[in-house]
Each structure stands twice: as C-alpha cells, then as structure tokens.
Amino acid sequence: MSTVIQFENVHFKYPEDTRESLNGLNLEIREGSFTAVLGRNGSGKSTLAKHMNGILVPTEGRVLVAGIDTADEDRLLDLRRQVGLVFQNPDNQIVANVVEDDVAFAPENLGLPPAEIRRRVDGALQLVGMYELRLHAPHLLSGGQKQRVAIAGVLAMGPRVLVLDEPTAMLDPQGRREVLTTVTRLCREQGMTVVLVTHHMDECVGADRLLVLDRGQIALDGTPAEIFSQVERMRALGLDVPETTQLLYELRQEGLDVPLDALDVDSCAGAIAAALKR
Amino acid sequence: MLKDITLGQFFPGDTLVHRLDPRTKLLLVTVFIVALFTAAGWMGYGLCVLAFAGCTALSKIRLRAFFKGLKPMIFIIVLTALLNLFYTRGTPILPGWIITWEGIGRAVKMVLRILLLVMGTFLLTYTTSPMALTDGLELLLNPLKKLRLPIHEMTLMMSMALRFIPTLIEETDRIMSAQRARGADFETGGLVRRAKALLPILVPLIVSSFNRAYDLATAMESRCYHGGEGRSRMKQLKLAGIDLAALAVGAAFLALAFILKKYGV
C-alpha cells in the first residue's frame, strides 16, 4: 500500500494563539487504511484534519497529499477533490434545498458535464443509503441522515481520502451508528482511505490504526488493541478507554490473568471465561 | 408564530404552471407587473384580474394560500384604501360629504393593484422551487455579467438565504424556549417591552449565524467551490414548446394592455 497523505515536521499556530496547535508532527497515512484520531479538546485533532485538504497550511514543514504540496495554490482544486472533508455540524455544510442538488454541488464546482454529475450524485447517494430520499428537503431529515448526505456530498467529488472531523459529535446514538457503519463500509468495501477524528473511544475500535494526539504531537500510534491496553498512559493523556478494556483492566488489578487487548464484547467475554477456567 | 412564514413557500405540483421554465415564469411575472402599472381604466384592470385568475386556475393553487400570505399586508392595503378614499377631489357622493365618486374609484383601483402585485409574485414562488427560481434568475441576468456585476454570487446568496430560513427558524425556537425556561416573557407588555424582550433572542441568533457562515464557507471551499467560473449544472434548464407558447400569450397580453392604455379604458 502506498502513502497517500504525508506530514513532514508540520508546525502550525493560529494567529491569535501563543501556543502551537501542531508541534512538529510527522505522519503517513496509507492508501485504503482506516485511521482513527483521538485526543482531548485542544490537542490539535481538528487542526490536523483541516491540514489534510489545505484549508489550513503549515506555518513550518509541509503536507503532501498524493504528491501535491498543500501550500501549492495552483493545484488547490486538484488537492481538494482528492480529499473529502466532513464536519461536525451537518446543518452548516448542506448548501441546497434538495438532497440531490446538495450532493451535486461539488461536481458542479468541478465543471463536470451534466450526465457525469447525475451519475456521480446517484452513485454517492446509493453508497450512503440515501438514494430513496434524494428529493427530500435536507432540514426535514434526521441528524444521521443529514450527515450521510454530507458524506455523499464529498464522495461525489470522487476523493481518494475521506476525512471526518468529529462527524458524530452532534448526533444521537442512532445517528452515530448510521454514520459509523457507512464510513466503515466505505473503507472495507470501496477501499476508501478513511481518517476519522473523534472523541468517542468506541468509534476507534474498528480502525486499523489509532493515533492519540496530545499538545500538537502524536503521543501514541498503533492498533486500537495496542493503544487501549496502555490504560495508565491513556488516563495520563486525559482520555478514557473502552468499557471492555476498563473491565479487563480492573480484573487484572484484582489479580485475574486476562489480556488487555480484547476490544469487542465477544472477545472480552471469551477472554474472561478462559481466565476463569484456568 | 414562526411557522406561519409563507415567504418563498413552494407548493409542489405537476400543473402546466409548475412545468414552465422558471425563466418563462419570471418574464411573465415581469410582464404582468408592467401591465398592472400601465392599466388606467377599468378594462385595463379587468384584463389583469382575468390574467391572474386564469393562471391561478391553471396552477390549482387554492385562493386560501394567497390570503394567508396577504395577512401581513392588510395594514398597507387598508391605509391605501382610506387615503385614496378621503383625499381625492371630485364630485361628492352626497352633497357636503368628503367622499367622492372619484375617490371610491381610485381606492378600488389602488387596492386591486397592490393585491394583484403581491398575489402575482406569490403565484411565482408558490409554483417554482427556490432552487429553480435562483437558477432561472441567474440565467436571465447572465448578460449582466459582462458589466462585471456579481450575478452568480448574488443568486447564490439568495438561494443560501432561502436554504437557511428553516434552520434559523428552528434555532430561534430553541433560543426562545431556552429564554422562556429562564423566565423570559415574550407575550405580555407594551410594544416597547416586547421589543426589548426580543433582544436576548437576537443577540445569540446573530452570533450563531456568524459561526454558521464561517463553517459553511469552510465546507464550501472543501467541496471545491471557487466562485461561478467554470461551474456546470446537473439540471439543465431547457425552454420547451409550452414555454414559447406561454411567452407568446404573455406578449399578446402586454400588447393588449398597452392598447387599452392608449384608449384610456
């Protein structure tokens, strides 16, 4: 698998801040992978997401997306169509009064011929399971449905990478599930590279790789199982671990010999049962 | 209260009027307004009433929808009627009365003019989706781009404004509930008191609108928006046979209105 996004010693400071939001960050994202990014508020995770399509440009160092330097303004459109960015509030990223017109916004901006736009819009809506509601008014949809429309809106650009910046933060549990299932399916079935920024531990469980950000740097980098088993380290970074890991951790404290890397409920139950039999 | 806003409301349908190209409808409404202001005599007004009634019947929009939209206009309509009624010189209807025959005539004509003006534009927004309307407007005004007027930006702003009306209404409701929960009172007191009570709603509403605008701009940029240059459209507007026929009828109507004006009837 080749590298699709590369951060080289990236520093970034907002003009109004004294502290750097990104502080010498190095990162490579592999094509087709599912990467989750965790971090407490102010750790720089949104700033990281906005660097991936050139909304923000490093004050020092550089970001390469499919070989394009994000600071290269001549290739900005080329860059943006490679990386679809989905934000927290679905209401604030839907531009049109009809679902399909909204999804058509990006391909229209790219100046594609009408038949091609129609094909992409229908395809993107089918991928997120919103094709039946294509003629609805967005404000009448549920939060999860709106967020899926927003995802379709960036998929219609035909991006290689889908970056989601806390896409479930404003949704109810049902909506969160809808969005997460959609994103996971896009990665596993369509081979889409996914970067999911979140503060929900349980949303990271299915990822290939988990990054924990702290003060603008990558504090931990590994598979979710590797990272969550470092319970004390996670706590020191101001983060929780999934309930399963928490349970296994406490059992271990009590002297039961269980592994810490069983993340989903079934393997957690299996691990406890095996330990009890011994 | 906030749910009653009919501005820009669209009643979907599949009638002849709904199917017309938005450009055709925009042109026809312009023709209608010109004819309305040309009309001098009763025949001229009659022609406009007939035209409006005909189009409304074809659109199958119920008259009640128009009355609902007219409600906020009642004050202006009544004021116009009264002013014309009392301040027109001529022959009194009874010796010694202020009210003159001419005054009654002018009052009726003025009220008719306002009613038809408002209802005519309602017919346009009731039968055309906001998206189609702004698309049509942009295409019609396209030639003005040569004069470096920002037509695309203006129509985009218009469609965004329409898009965010329901969102902002929801937000206002939410803020009002939050203020009510903390004891705010919006219903009682005089005009000044009630206006003052609105301030704690407007301030958070405006602040959040700015945040929304900022988010929206970022989201649009992320979706490759770079102004109107080089943009294409998924839905192409095409003038069909019925559009040409409707425009021909519109032209005939305008000609007739001018002829009636020439003869002063």
XYZ file of C-alpha atoms in Angstrom, chain B residues 90-200:
111
model
C -64.213 65.355 -7.313
C -67.968 65.011 -7.065
C -69.149 64.099 -3.544
C -71.379 61.033 -3.378
C -73.812 63.115 -1.233
C -73.757 66.928 -1.050
C -71.373 68.054 1.712
C -69.546 64.651 2.062
C -65.757 64.341 1.784
C -66.008 61.028 -0.014
C -66.161 61.442 -3.773
C -67.081 59.086 -6.610
C -63.563 59.573 -7.964
C -62.141 58.666 -4.546
C -64.053 55.385 -4.441
C -62.833 54.535 -7.930
C -59.216 55.296 -7.104
C -59.332 53.435 -3.811
C -60.647 50.298 -5.519
C -58.022 50.542 -8.289
C -55.142 51.064 -5.862
C -56.202 48.165 -3.668
C -56.570 45.984 -6.765
C -53.112 46.993 -7.904
C -51.461 46.079 -4.608
C -53.411 42.830 -4.309
C -52.563 41.710 -7.837
C -48.932 42.777 -7.474
C -48.451 40.720 -4.329
C -50.553 37.750 -5.402
C -48.910 37.645 -8.824
C -45.477 37.257 -7.263
C -46.884 34.726 -4.795
C -48.071 32.657 -7.735
C -44.461 32.579 -8.952
C -42.956 31.468 -5.631
C -45.797 29.025 -4.925
C -45.263 27.166 -8.206
C -41.456 27.380 -8.543
C -38.938 25.718 -6.221
C -36.476 28.225 -4.716
C -33.616 26.388 -6.405
C -35.253 26.626 -9.850
C -36.069 30.253 -9.170
C -32.499 31.243 -8.379
C -31.190 29.162 -11.294
C -33.633 30.902 -13.629
C -32.730 34.291 -12.246
C -29.027 33.640 -12.711
C -29.509 32.578 -16.319
C -31.777 35.541 -17.087
C -29.334 38.008 -15.566
C -26.328 36.303 -17.162
C -25.807 39.035 -19.773
C -25.210 41.497 -16.931
C -22.046 39.558 -16.044
C -20.430 41.356 -18.957
C -20.851 44.545 -16.933
C -18.889 42.773 -14.153
C -21.946 42.569 -11.932
C -21.575 39.625 -9.495
C -24.726 37.839 -10.699
C -23.618 34.338 -9.681
C -22.662 35.495 -6.195
C -25.959 37.351 -5.772
C -28.131 34.413 -6.803
C -26.032 32.047 -4.690
C -26.564 34.273 -1.657
C -30.274 34.292 -2.393
C -30.528 30.510 -2.530
C -28.385 30.172 0.627
C -30.667 32.600 2.435
C -33.692 30.537 1.423
C -31.907 27.332 2.400
C -31.162 28.636 5.887
C -34.629 30.017 6.680
C -35.882 26.738 8.223
C -32.589 26.206 10.047
C -32.691 29.683 11.564
C -36.367 29.311 12.489
C -35.511 26.126 14.365
C -32.658 27.903 16.077
C -34.891 30.840 17.060
C -37.429 28.434 18.541
C -34.671 26.779 20.515
C -33.310 30.057 21.861
C -36.817 31.257 22.759
C -37.514 28.058 24.670
C -34.220 28.422 26.492
C -35.030 32.024 27.450
C -38.582 31.076 28.456
C -37.221 28.339 30.687
C -35.313 31.052 32.479
C -38.406 33.185 32.922
C -38.351 35.422 29.835
C -41.758 36.745 28.818
C -42.391 37.481 25.128
C -46.181 37.767 25.078
C -47.196 40.454 27.560
C -46.443 44.143 27.934
C -46.486 47.052 25.528
C -44.733 47.301 22.204
C -41.503 48.659 23.687
C -41.369 45.990 26.357
C -41.923 43.239 23.841
C -39.316 44.664 21.506
C -36.866 44.714 24.395
C -37.699 41.100 25.203
C -36.592 40.165 21.670
C -33.066 41.432 22.230
C -31.895 38.364 24.209
